[in-house]
Coordinates of C-alpha atoms in Angstrom, one line a residue:
X1 CA 13.7 -9.3 -33.1
X2 CA 13.3 -9.1 -29.2
X3 CA 13.4 -5.9 -27.7
X4 CA 15.4 -6.2 -24.4
X5 CA 15.7 -3.8 -21.7
X6 CA 17.3 -3.2 -18.5
X7 CA 14.1 -3.9 -16.6
X8 CA 10.7 -4.8 -16.8
X9 CA 7.7 -4.8 -14.3
X10 CA 5.2 -6.8 -15.5
X11 CA 2.0 -4.8 -14.0
X12 CA 0.9 -1.2 -13.1
X13 CA -1.1 -1.3 -9.7
X14 CA 0.3 0.0 -6.5
X15 CA 3.5 -2.6 -5.7
X16 CA 4.0 -2.4 -10.1
X17 CA 4.3 1.4 -10.2
X18 CA 6.5 2.5 -6.8
X19 CA 9.1 -0.7 -8.3
X20 CA 9.2 1.4 -11.7
X21 CA 9.3 4.8 -10.0
X22 CA 11.8 3.1 -7.6
X23 CA 14.2 1.9 -10.3
X24 CA 14.3 4.9 -12.7
X25 CA 15.1 7.3 -9.4
X26 CA 18.0 5.0 -8.7
X27 CA 19.3 4.6 -12.3
X28 CA 18.6 7.5 -14.8
X29 CA 19.6 5.7 -17.2
X30 CA 18.3 2.4 -17.8
X31 CA 16.2 1.1 -19.8
X32 CA 12.7 0.3 -18.2
X33 CA 9.4 -1.2 -19.8
X34 CA 6.1 -1.7 -17.8
X35 CA 4.1 -4.7 -19.5
X36 CA 0.2 -4.1 -18.2
X37 CA -3.3 -4.2 -19.8
X38 CA -4.8 -1.1 -18.1
X39 CA -3.5 1.6 -20.1
X40 CA -4.2 4.5 -16.4
X41 CA -1.3 3.9 -13.8
X42 CA -2.4 2.9 -10.5
X43 CA -6.0 3.8 -8.7
X44 CA -6.4 4.3 -4.5
X45 CA -7.6 1.3 -3.5
X46 CA -8.3 2.2 0.0
X47 CA -10.7 4.7 -1.6
X48 CA -12.9 2.6 -3.9
X49 CA -15.1 2.3 -0.6
X50 CA -15.9 6.0 -0.7
X51 CA -16.2 5.8 -4.5
X52 CA -18.7 3.8 -3.8
X53 CA -20.3 5.6 -0.8
X54 CA -20.1 8.6 -3.0
X55 CA -18.2 10.7 -1.0
X56 CA -15.5 11.2 -4.0
X57 CA -15.4 11.8 -7.4
X58 CA -13.6 9.0 -9.6
X59 CA -10.6 11.5 -10.0
X60 CA -9.5 11.3 -6.6
X61 CA -9.2 8.1 -7.6
X62 CA -6.0 8.1 -9.9
X63 CA -2.6 8.6 -8.0
X64 CA -0.7 9.1 -11.5
X65 CA -1.3 11.5 -14.4
X66 CA -2.0 9.7 -17.5
X67 CA 2.0 11.3 -18.9
X68 CA 3.4 9.2 -16.3
X69 CA 4.9 6.5 -18.6
X70 CA 6.4 9.6 -20.4
X71 CA 7.7 11.8 -17.6
X72 CA 9.5 9.2 -16.3
X73 CA 10.5 7.9 -19.7
X74 CA 9.3 4.2 -19.1
X75 CA 8.3 2.0 -22.3
X76 CA 4.9 1.0 -21.7
X77 CA 2.8 -2.2 -23.2
X78 CA -0.2 -2.0 -23.2
X79 CA -0.6 -6.1 -23.8
X80 CA -0.8 -9.4 -21.6
X81 CA 2.4 -11.4 -21.0
X82 CA 1.5 -15.3 -21.7
X83 CA 5.1 -17.2 -20.9
X84 CA 7.7 -16.1 -19.6
X85 CA 11.3 -18.4 -21.0
X86 CA 13.4 -18.3 -17.9
X87 CA 16.9 -19.6 -19.1
X88 CA 16.0 -17.1 -22.1
X89 CA 15.4 -14.0 -20.0
X90 CA 12.8 -13.6 -22.4
X91 CA 8.7 -12.5 -21.5
X92 CA 5.9 -13.4 -24.3
X93 CA 3.1 -11.4 -25.3
X94 CA -0.3 -12.0 -26.3
X95 CA 0.1 -10.0 -29.5
X96 CA 3.4 -12.1 -30.1
X97 CA 5.9 -10.1 -29.5
X98 CA 8.3 -10.9 -27.3
X99 CA 10.6 -8.4 -24.8
X100 CA 13.7 -9.2 -23.2
X101 CA 14.9 -8.6 -19.6
X102 CA 18.0 -8.2 -17.3
X103 CA 16.1 -8.1 -14.4
X104 CA 12.1 -9.2 -14.1
X105 CA 9.7 -8.3 -11.9
X106 CA 5.8 -10.0 -11.4
X107 CA 3.7 -7.9 -10.3
X108 CA -0.2 -8.7 -11.7
X109 CA -2.0 -8.5 -9.0
X110 CA -5.3 -10.9 -8.4
X111 CA -8.0 -10.7 -9.7
X112 CA -11.8 -10.9 -7.4
X113 CA -12.6 -14.8 -7.2
X114 CA -15.8 -15.0 -8.7
X115 CA -19.3 -17.3 -7.4
X116 CA -20.1 -20.8 -8.8
X117 CA -23.6 -20.7 -8.7
X118 CA -26.5 -21.0 -11.1
X119 CA -27.6 -17.6 -12.3
X120 CA -24.2 -15.8 -11.5
X121 CA -23.8 -14.5 -14.7
X122 CA -27.2 -12.2 -14.3
X123 CA -27.3 -9.2 -15.2
X124 CA -26.8 -7.3 -11.3
X125 CA -24.1 -10.0 -10.3
X126 CA -20.9 -8.3 -10.0
X127 CA -17.9 -8.9 -7.8
X128 CA -15.6 -5.9 -6.6
X129 CA -11.7 -5.2 -7.3
X130 CA -11.3 -2.5 -10.2
X131 CA -12.4 0.7 -11.1
X132 CA -14.4 -0.3 -13.6
X133 CA -16.4 -3.5 -11.6
X134 CA -17.4 0.2 -9.0
X135 CA -18.5 2.2 -12.1
X136 CA -20.6 -0.7 -13.0
X137 CA -22.2 -1.3 -9.7
X138 CA -22.9 2.6 -9.5
X139 CA -24.5 2.7 -12.7
X140 CA -26.6 -0.2 -12.0
X141 CA -27.9 1.3 -8.4
X142 CA -30.8 3.2 -10.4
X143 CA -32.7 -0.3 -10.8
X144 CA -32.1 -1.4 -7.6
X145 CA -33.9 -0.9 -4.3
X146 CA -32.3 -4.6 -2.2
X147 CA -28.6 -5.6 -2.1
X148 CA -27.1 -8.8 -1.4
X149 CA -23.5 -9.2 -0.1
X150 CA -21.7 -12.3 0.3
X151 CA -18.7 -12.6 1.8
X152 CA -16.8 -12.4 5.0
X153 CA -14.1 -9.9 4.8
X154 CA -13.5 -6.5 5.1
X155 CA -14.3 -5.2 1.4
X156 CA -17.4 -7.3 2.3
X157 CA -18.0 -5.3 5.1
X158 CA -17.4 -1.9 3.2
X159 CA -19.8 -2.7 0.9
X160 CA -22.7 -3.5 3.4
X161 CA -21.6 -0.4 4.7
X162 CA -21.3 2.4 2.0
X163 CA -24.6 0.9 0.4
X164 CA -26.6 0.9 2.9
X165 CA -25.5 4.4 4.0
X166 CA -26.8 5.0 0.6
X167 CA -30.3 4.2 1.8
X168 CA -30.5 0.4 -0.1
X169 CA -32.1 -2.2 1.7
X170 CA -29.0 -4.5 2.5
X171 CA -28.7 -8.7 3.7
X172 CA -24.9 -9.7 4.3
X173 CA -24.6 -13.3 4.3
X174 CA -21.5 -15.2 6.2
X175 CA -20.7 -18.7 4.9
X176 CA -18.5 -18.9 8.7
X177 CA -19.9 -17.8 11.7
X178 CA -17.5 -15.2 11.9
X179 CA -16.0 -12.3 10.0
X180 CA -12.2 -12.0 8.5
X181 CA -11.4 -15.2 10.0
X182 CA -7.7 -14.9 8.7
X183 CA -7.6 -12.0 11.6
X184 CA -10.4 -11.7 14.3
X185 CA -11.5 -13.9 16.7
X186 CA -15.0 -14.9 17.6
X187 CA -15.5 -12.1 20.3
X188 CA -13.5 -9.2 17.7
X189 CA -16.0 -10.8 14.6
X190 CA -19.2 -10.8 17.0
X191 CA -18.5 -7.1 17.9
X192 CA -18.9 -6.2 14.6
X193 CA -21.4 -8.0 13.6
X194 CA -23.1 -6.6 16.9
X195 CA -23.3 -2.4 15.5
X196 CA -24.2 -4.3 11.8
X197 CA -27.5 -5.6 12.8
X198 CA -28.3 -2.6 15.5
X199 CA -27.8 -0.9 12.2
X200 CA -30.6 -2.5 10.5
X201 CA -28.5 -5.1 8.3
X202 CA -30.0 -8.5 7.4
X203 CA -27.0 -10.1 8.9
X204 CA -27.4 -14.5 8.6
X205 CA -24.4 -16.2 9.5
X206 CA -23.5 -19.8 8.6
X207 CA -25.5 -19.4 5.2
X208 CA -24.5 -19.2 1.3
X209 CA -25.7 -18.8 -1.9
X210 CA -27.3 -21.6 -3.2
X211 CA -28.9 -20.0 -6.5
X212 CA -29.5 -16.6 -8.0
X213 CA -32.9 -16.5 -9.3
X214 CA -34.1 -13.5 -12.2
X215 CA -36.7 -13.3 -14.7
X216 CA -35.1 -11.2 -18.0
X217 CA -31.9 -11.6 -17.6
X218 CA -31.8 -9.6 -14.4
X219 CA -31.3 -10.5 -11.1
X220 CA -34.8 -11.1 -9.0
X221 CA -33.5 -12.8 -5.6
X222 CA -30.9 -14.8 -4.0
X223 CA -32.1 -19.0 -2.6
X224 CA -29.7 -19.1 0.2
X225 CA -28.7 -23.0 1.3
X226 CA -30.6 -22.6 4.1
X227 CA -33.8 -22.6 2.0
X228 CA -34.6 -18.7 2.5
X229 CA -35.0 -16.4 -0.8
X230 CA -34.1 -13.0 0.1
X231 CA -35.8 -10.5 -2.9
X232 CA -33.2 -8.3 -4.1
X233 CA -31.9 -6.6 -7.8
X234 CA -28.1 -6.9 -6.8
X235 CA -25.8 -9.6 -5.6
X236 CA -22.3 -7.9 -4.8
X237 CA -19.4 -11.2 -4.9
X238 CA -17.1 -9.9 -2.3
X239 CA -15.6 -13.6 -1.4
X240 CA -11.9 -13.4 -2.0
X241 CA -8.8 -12.9 -4.2
X242 CA -6.6 -15.1 -6.8
X243 CA -3.4 -14.1 -7.4
X244 CA -2.8 -14.1 -11.3
X245 CA -1.1 -16.6 -12.1
X246 CA -2.0 -18.6 -15.9
X247 CA 1.4 -17.0 -17.3
X248 CA 3.7 -18.0 -15.0
X249 CA 2.2 -22.0 -15.0
X250 CA 4.6 -23.2 -17.4
X251 CA 8.0 -21.0 -16.5
X252 CA 9.5 -23.4 -13.8
X253 CA 9.0 -20.3 -11.4
X254 CA 7.8 -21.9 -7.6
X255 CA 4.0 -21.1 -7.3
X256 CA 2.1 -22.1 -3.9
X257 CA -0.8 -19.7 -3.5
X258 CA 1.2 -17.1 -5.2
X259 CA 4.8 -16.9 -6.8
X260 CA 7.2 -17.8 -4.1
X261 CA 9.9 -15.0 -2.7
X262 CA 12.5 -14.9 -0.1
X263 CA 12.4 -11.9 1.8
X264 CA 14.1 -9.4 -0.9
X265 CA 10.9 -10.8 -3.1
X266 CA 13.4 -12.7 -5.3
X267 CA 12.1 -15.9 -6.9
X268 CA 13.9 -19.7 -7.1
X269 CA 14.6 -18.4 -10.6
X270 CA 17.0 -16.2 -11.7
X271 CA 16.5 -12.4 -12.1
X272 CA 13.3 -12.3 -11.5
X273 CA 11.3 -10.8 -8.6
X274 CA 7.7 -10.6 -7.1
X275 CA 6.1 -7.9 -5.0
X276 CA 2.3 -7.0 -4.1
X277 CA -0.8 -9.1 -4.1
X278 CA 1.1 -11.8 -6.2
X279 CA 4.1 -12.6 -4.2
X280 CA 4.1 -15.4 -1.3
X281 CA 6.5 -14.9 1.6
X282 CA 7.0 -16.9 4.4
X283 CA 7.2 -16.0 7.7
X284 CA 11.2 -16.8 9.5
X285 CA 9.3 -17.3 13.3
X286 CA 6.4 -19.1 12.4
X287 CA 7.0 -20.7 8.7
X288 CA 3.6 -19.5 7.8
X289 CA 2.9 -18.5 4.5
X290 CA 0.8 -15.4 3.3
X291 CA -0.2 -13.3 0.6
X292 CA -0.8 -9.9 2.3
X293 CA -3.4 -8.6 -0.5
X294 CA -3.3 -5.5 0.9
X295 CA -2.2 -1.9 0.1
X296 CA 0.7 -1.0 2.6
X297 CA 2.4 -4.0 2.3
X298 CA 2.5 -4.3 -1.7
X299 CA 3.6 -0.7 -1.7
X300 CA 6.8 -1.9 0.0
X301 CA 6.9 -4.9 -1.7
X302 CA 7.2 -3.0 -5.1
X303 CA 10.2 -0.7 -3.2
X304 CA 11.5 -4.2 -2.0
X305 CA 11.8 -5.5 -5.0
X306 CA 13.3 -2.4 -7.1
X307 CA 15.9 -2.1 -4.8
X308 CA 16.9 -5.8 -4.5
X309 CA 16.9 -5.7 -8.6
X310 CA 19.4 -2.8 -8.0
X311 CA 21.3 -5.0 -5.2
X312 CA 20.8 -2.0 -3.0
X313 CA 18.6 -3.7 -0.5
X314 CA 19.0 -2.4 2.7
X315 CA 18.5 -5.2 5.5
X316 CA 21.0 -4.0 8.6
X317 CA 17.9 -2.9 10.7
X318 CA 16.6 -6.4 11.0
X319 CA 17.0 -9.0 14.0
X320 CA 16.6 -12.0 10.8
X321 CA 18.3 -10.1 7.5
X322 CA 16.8 -13.0 5.7
X323 CA 13.2 -11.4 5.8
X324 CA 14.4 -8.7 4.0
X325 CA 12.0 -6.1 5.4
X326 CA 10.0 -5.9 8.5
X327 CA 8.1 -3.3 6.7
X328 CA 6.0 -5.5 5.4
X329 CA 6.6 -9.0 7.0
X330 CA 5.4 -7.6 9.9
X331 CA 3.0 -4.5 8.2
X332 CA 0.4 -2.4 10.2
X333 CA -3.4 -2.4 9.0
X334 CA -5.7 0.3 9.5
X335 CA -9.3 1.1 8.4
X336 CA -12.4 1.3 10.0
X337 CA -15.1 -2.0 10.3
X338 CA -18.0 -0.8 9.8
X339 CA -17.4 2.2 11.8
X340 CA -15.0 0.8 14.3
X341 CA -11.9 1.6 14.4
X342 CA -9.4 -1.4 13.6
X343 CA -6.1 -1.6 13.8
X344 CA -3.8 -4.6 13.4
X345 CA 0.3 -5.8 12.9
X346 CA 1.4 -9.1 12.8
X347 CA -0.2 -12.2 13.0
X348 CA -3.2 -12.1 14.9
X349 CA -4.4 -15.8 14.6
X350 CA -3.7 -18.5 17.4
X351 CA -1.8 -21.3 14.7
X352 CA -3.6 -24.6 14.7
X353 CA -1.5 -26.4 17.2
X354 CA -0.6 -23.0 19.5
X355 CA 2.6 -24.7 20.9
X356 CA 4.6 -21.7 22.7
X357 CA 1.5 -19.6 22.2
X358 CA 0.4 -17.2 24.7
X359 CA -2.7 -14.8 23.8
X360 CA -3.2 -11.7 26.5
X361 CA -6.8 -9.8 26.0
X362 CA -7.4 -6.6 27.9
X363 CA -9.8 -6.1 30.3
X364 CA -14.0 -5.8 28.6
X365 CA -15.0 -2.3 27.8
X366 CA -18.1 -1.7 26.0
X367 CA -17.3 -1.5 22.0
X368 CA -13.8 -2.3 22.5
X369 CA -11.5 -5.7 22.8
X370 CA -7.8 -5.7 22.2
X371 CA -5.5 -8.8 21.8
X372 CA -1.8 -9.2 21.6
X373 CA -0.5 -12.8 20.2
X374 CA 3.0 -13.8 22.5
X375 CA 5.3 -17.0 21.3
X376 CA 7.9 -17.4 23.6
X377 CA 7.5 -14.2 25.1
X378 CA 7.8 -12.2 22.3
X379 CA 4.8 -10.7 20.4
X380 CA 3.9 -12.0 16.8
X381 CA 1.0 -9.4 16.6
X382 CA -1.3 -7.8 18.1
X383 CA -5.1 -6.4 17.0
X384 CA -7.3 -3.5 18.9
X385 CA -11.3 -2.8 17.9
X386 CA -13.4 0.0 19.3
X387 CA -10.5 2.0 21.5
X388 CA -6.9 4.0 20.2
X389 CA -3.9 1.3 20.7
X390 CA -0.5 2.7 20.0
X391 CA -0.4 -0.3 17.3
X392 CA 3.3 1.5 16.4
X393 CA 4.7 0.5 19.7
X394 CA 3.8 -3.2 19.2
X395 CA 5.4 -3.1 15.6
X396 CA 8.5 -2.1 17.2
X397 CA 8.6 -4.9 19.6
X398 CA 8.0 -7.3 17.0
X399 CA 10.4 -6.2 14.8
X400 CA 12.9 -6.4 17.2
X401 CA 12.0 -9.4 19.3
X402 CA 11.6 -7.6 22.2
X403 CA 10.0 -10.1 25.0
X404 CA 7.1 -8.8 26.8
X405 CA 6.9 -11.3 29.4
X406 CA 8.3 -8.9 32.2
X407 CA 5.3 -6.6 31.1
X408 CA 2.8 -9.0 29.4
X409 CA 0.0 -8.5 32.7
X410 CA 0.7 -4.8 32.1
X411 CA 0.1 -4.5 27.9
X412 CA -3.0 -3.1 28.3
X413 CA -3.2 -1.3 31.6
X414 CA -4.3 2.3 31.4
X415 CA -1.3 3.3 32.9
X416 CA 1.3 2.0 31.0
X417 CA 2.3 3.1 27.7
X418 CA 5.1 0.7 25.9
X419 CA 6.3 3.6 24.2
X420 CA 8.2 4.4 27.5
X421 CA 8.7 1.4 28.1
X422 CA 10.5 1.0 25.4
X423 CA 12.3 3.9 25.4
X424 CA 13.9 2.5 28.4
X425 CA 15.0 -0.6 26.8
X426 CA 16.7 1.9 24.5
X427 CA 14.6 -0.5 21.4
X428 CA 15.4 1.0 18.1
X429 CA 12.2 2.6 16.3
X430 CA 10.0 0.8 14.6
X431 CA 10.4 -0.5 11.0
X432 CA 7.7 1.5 9.2
X433 CA 10.0 1.7 5.0
X434 CA 11.9 -0.8 3.3
X435 CA 15.4 1.1 3.4
X436 CA 18.3 1.1 0.9
X437 CA 22.2 0.9 1.2
X438 CA 23.2 4.5 1.5
X439 CA 27.0 4.2 -0.1
X440 CA 29.0 6.6 -2.1
X441 CA 30.6 3.5 -3.9
X442 CA 27.2 2.8 -5.4
X443 CA 27.2 1.0 -9.5
X444 CA 26.7 3.1 -12.2
X445 CA 23.6 2.3 -14.0
X446 CA 23.2 -0.2 -16.7
X447 CA 22.2 1.2 -20.3
X448 CA 20.8 -1.5 -22.6
X449 CA 21.8 -1.5 -26.3
X450 CA 18.4 -1.6 -27.4
X451 CA 19.9 -3.2 -31.1
X452 CA 21.4 -6.4 -29.7
X453 CA 19.2 -9.5 -29.8
X454 CA 20.6 -11.2 -27.5
X455 CA 21.1 -10.9 -23.2
X456 CA 23.9 -7.9 -24.0
X457 CA 23.8 -4.6 -21.6
X458 CA 26.6 -2.0 -21.4
X459 CA 28.3 -0.4 -19.0
X460 CA 28.4 3.5 -19.3
X461 CA 30.6 5.1 -17.6
X462 CA 29.7 9.3 -16.1
X463 CA 31.6 11.1 -19.6
X464 CA 29.3 12.8 -22.0
X465 CA 30.9 11.3 -24.3
X466 CA 30.4 7.9 -24.1
X467 CA 26.6 8.9 -22.8
X468 CA 26.2 10.5 -26.2
X469 CA 28.1 7.4 -27.9
X470 CA 26.2 5.1 -25.8
X471 CA 22.5 7.4 -26.9
X472 CA 23.2 7.3 -30.7
X473 CA 23.0 3.4 -31.3
X474 CA 19.9 3.4 -29.1
X475 CA 16.6 3.2 -31.3
X476 CA 14.3 5.8 -30.4
X477 CA 10.5 4.8 -32.2
X478 CA 8.9 6.3 -35.0
X479 CA 6.0 6.7 -37.0
X480 CA 3.3 9.1 -37.5
X481 CA 0.3 7.1 -35.8
X482 CA 1.2 5.7 -32.0
X483 CA -0.6 4.9 -29.1
X484 CA -0.5 7.1 -26.7
X485 CA -0.2 4.3 -23.6
X486 CA 2.1 3.0 -25.9
X487 CA 5.1 5.3 -26.0
X488 CA 8.2 5.3 -28.3
X489 CA 11.3 5.1 -26.2
X490 CA 12.8 8.5 -25.5
X491 CA 16.4 9.7 -25.0
X492 CA 17.7 10.4 -21.7
X493 CA 18.2 13.7 -21.0
X494 CA 22.0 14.7 -19.5
X495 CA 22.0 16.2 -16.5
X496 CA 22.5 20.0 -15.7
X497 CA 25.8 20.9 -14.6
X498 CA 24.7 22.7 -11.5
X499 CA 23.3 21.0 -8.9
X500 CA 19.3 20.8 -8.4
X501 CA 17.2 21.9 -5.0
X502 CA 15.4 19.8 -3.6
X503 CA 12.1 20.8 -1.2
X504 CA 11.8 18.7 2.6
X505 CA 9.2 19.1 5.2
X506 CA 11.9 18.9 8.3
X507 CA 10.7 17.5 11.7
X508 CA 10.9 20.3 14.3
X509 CA 12.6 18.3 17.1
X510 CA 11.4 17.7 19.9
X511 CA 8.0 18.1 19.1
X512 CA 5.3 19.0 21.6
X513 CA 1.8 16.6 22.2
X514 CA -0.9 18.5 23.5
X515 CA -3.5 16.8 25.3
X516 CA -5.5 16.2 28.8
X517 CA -5.3 13.9 32.0
X518 CA -8.4 12.1 33.1
X519 CA -9.1 15.1 35.1
X520 CA -8.8 17.6 31.7
X521 CA -6.2 19.4 33.0
X522 CA -4.2 20.3 29.9
X523 CA -0.1 18.5 29.9
X524 CA 2.3 18.7 27.1
X525 CA 4.6 16.5 27.1
X526 CA 8.4 16.6 24.5
X527 CA 8.6 14.4 22.1
X528 CA 11.6 13.5 20.3
X529 CA 11.7 10.2 17.9
X530 CA 14.2 9.3 15.0
X531 CA 11.2 7.9 13.6
X532 CA 10.0 11.6 11.9
X533 CA 12.4 11.8 9.1
X534 CA 12.4 14.4 6.6
X535 CA 10.0 14.1 4.0
X536 CA 10.9 15.3 0.6
X537 CA 8.1 16.8 -2.0
X538 CA 7.8 15.9 -5.4
X539 CA 6.0 18.6 -8.0
X540 CA 4.5 15.7 -9.6
X541 CA 3.5 13.9 -6.5
X542 CA 0.6 14.8 -4.1
X543 CA 1.8 14.6 -0.6
X544 CA -0.9 12.9 1.7
X545 CA -0.8 13.5 5.5
X546 CA -3.0 11.4 7.7
X547 CA -3.6 8.2 10.2
X548 CA -4.4 6.1 6.9
X549 CA -0.8 3.5 6.8
X550 CA -1.0 4.0 2.4
X551 CA -0.6 8.4 3.2
X552 CA 3.0 9.5 2.1
X553 CA 3.3 10.7 5.6
X554 CA 2.0 8.7 7.9
X555 CA 1.6 9.5 11.5
X556 CA -0.1 7.3 13.3
X557 CA -1.6 9.4 16.2
X558 CA -5.0 9.9 17.4
X559 CA -4.6 13.3 17.1
X560 CA -4.1 13.0 13.4
X561 CA -7.2 12.2 10.8
X562 CA -6.8 9.1 8.8
X563 CA -6.9 12.0 5.6
X564 CA -5.6 15.0 7.4
X565 CA -4.0 16.9 5.2
X566 CA -2.6 17.2 1.6
X567 CA 0.4 19.0 -0.9
X568 CA 0.4 19.8 -4.1
X569 CA 2.1 21.4 -6.5
X570 CA 1.4 23.7 -9.1
X571 CA 2.4 27.2 -11.4
X572 CA 5.3 26.6 -9.6
X573 CA 4.6 26.5 -5.9
X574 CA 4.0 23.9 -3.5
X575 CA 0.6 24.4 -1.6
X576 CA -1.2 23.2 1.7
X577 CA -4.9 21.9 1.6
X578 CA -6.7 21.0 5.2
X579 CA -9.0 18.1 4.4
X580 CA -11.1 18.7 6.8
X581 CA -9.1 17.1 10.2
X582 CA -10.8 16.9 13.6
X583 CA -7.9 18.8 14.6
X584 CA -6.6 21.3 12.3
X585 CA -3.5 22.0 10.4
X586 CA -1.8 24.3 11.1
X587 CA 0.0 27.5 9.3
X588 CA 3.1 29.3 11.6
X589 CA 0.3 29.0 14.0
X590 CA -2.8 29.9 12.1
X591 CA -5.4 27.3 11.4
X592 CA -6.0 26.8 8.3
X593 CA -9.9 26.7 6.9
X594 CA -10.6 23.3 5.5
X595 CA -10.3 22.2 2.0
X596 CA -8.5 25.5 1.1
X597 CA -5.6 26.4 -0.4
X598 CA -2.6 27.8 0.7
X599 CA 1.1 28.8 -1.0
X600 CA 3.8 27.6 1.4
X601 CA 6.9 29.9 1.4
X602 CA 10.6 28.9 2.9
X603 CA 10.4 28.0 6.5
X604 CA 7.1 28.2 6.9
X605 CA 5.9 26.1 9.7
X606 CA 3.8 23.1 9.3
X607 CA 1.7 22.0 12.0
X608 CA -0.6 18.6 11.8
X609 CA -3.4 18.9 14.8
X610 CA -1.6 18.7 17.6
X611 CA 1.0 16.0 17.3
X612 CA 4.0 17.3 14.6
X613 CA 5.7 20.3 13.8
X614 CA 7.6 20.6 10.4
X615 CA 9.8 23.4 8.8
X616 CA 9.8 24.1 4.9
X617 CA 13.3 24.3 3.7
X618 CA 15.0 23.6 0.0
X619 CA 18.4 22.3 -0.1
X620 CA 21.3 21.0 -2.9
X621 CA 20.7 18.1 -4.4
X622 CA 25.1 16.4 -4.9
X623 CA 26.0 14.8 -8.1
X624 CA 24.1 11.5 -6.7
X625 CA 21.6 12.3 -6.0
X626 CA 21.4 12.7 -2.4
X627 CA 19.9 16.2 -0.4
X628 CA 22.7 17.4 1.2
X629 CA 21.6 17.4 4.3
X630 CA 22.2 20.1 7.7
X631 CA 24.1 19.3 10.5
X632 CA 20.3 19.6 12.4
X633 CA 17.1 19.1 11.7
X634 CA 14.7 22.3 11.9

């Protein structure tokens, strides 16, 4: 018998979990299933480098509780998918069970690429991708003095930096002459490599591992392609990722490097979507294909896929609606490349032919480098190393296809602000998040008749009688011995008659930015931008605030720390905590002690550094689940 669901998500990484949450939020009656072989839903991959460095504990990595599936009334299969029957709308699990779907999302992500060299199976050789990988490395470090890291991307750099800071002797091998060749040019790469050398890391360019040597089954050294023997007790392999495509090969779903999708995350197969590290998207401007392999784009793709599965994905703001959403097509990336701040957006690498492209490079500065890539005058991408640049202004110009030729010579001038120029041209704000179509005439949610064996779905109207009749036809799994991760299907509670309430952080506009000019004089500037929208608070999720793109409340300003503050919920109260930010978090104009908890009350004002002020408000939620808005913010 085929067990069928309205929506099935394969994979429980950030793309899959975001999609599942979004589906549940938008369709409260639907039968939703998640299939994955990891019982714990989603960890924060960007924090793994801090876990390796020893600066955070493992418990800080997990972004959802163990009760996530039960709390969201989602059926969880701790299984692997081995095949997809596209025509039958059915997936086959490794156990032999079959699961049917109305719409299916593939979000299985990617695995670390392994090293194919003699000795790669010795103890002490590891890839870095999952929490288990990092746990294995940390457990082995007690037997290690010297480490070899191979790879030229951000993961290799993060590993080198973390291990070097912990006091290990690190050798870094690069197969090619530069770092992260998909994003950085030679000048930018050399800037980062010089920082590594200055720190005492043994960096070797154009040198690869030829063989890993060992004794008694353990690593003792690495023989390089240049004939050098590097003694070590651990080898960290960070040479890229490979999308998990094994179970898709025979399905007829179109694949290249990954699963080919359009801008709305649809595959060529009916009712099948893909998101995250498995999805291959095509740029409408350049025609180039991409697998982003980054956290924030994966999150946005998961939400875009869910909205698309629900037929409510909004593309109205885009110059090219076929791209689906500029939130992930022109993704913002911020990170530290060996202690050098890095920010990028869009495509930063000159294509092979270079036709119609032009590079504009900022004037030379010590330990800083900035560049923008134009195609026919319109920015395709930009990056900056070591110096603050308003990356959101460039994203704004990219999203809305603004011709920058008239100001090309001024883009990186100290006295020129691209944001101000775009304001004067009345260019809309950047597209930072996927949005849904907001319409009162929403399709009623679908509830699957669980007893049927064919792809049959029953439309349920919003009457309690019909709801109860449908629930009586549904099957609830029972049994005295139940795997805690393979949860039984639970009945959906009928909504309360009275309207619930929702808490929000509402920006106080206009905000005042405080800073200093070149002479040191304090200046103030009124700032009002529709980018700063209301942010809902949830009793089940931590609201992170900061300059990291994966922050729930993302504020791209140099006065805001990467992990600035957070708001949590416990014992019926929302609580604010400063995370050791440089410029402080203020509650009603009082600066908070770092890492101390403070209970929030209605109408409290929260200031983030010198940048943004928010007020805590609570408002009722209407029958559609949308918050009833005030006529004015504040």
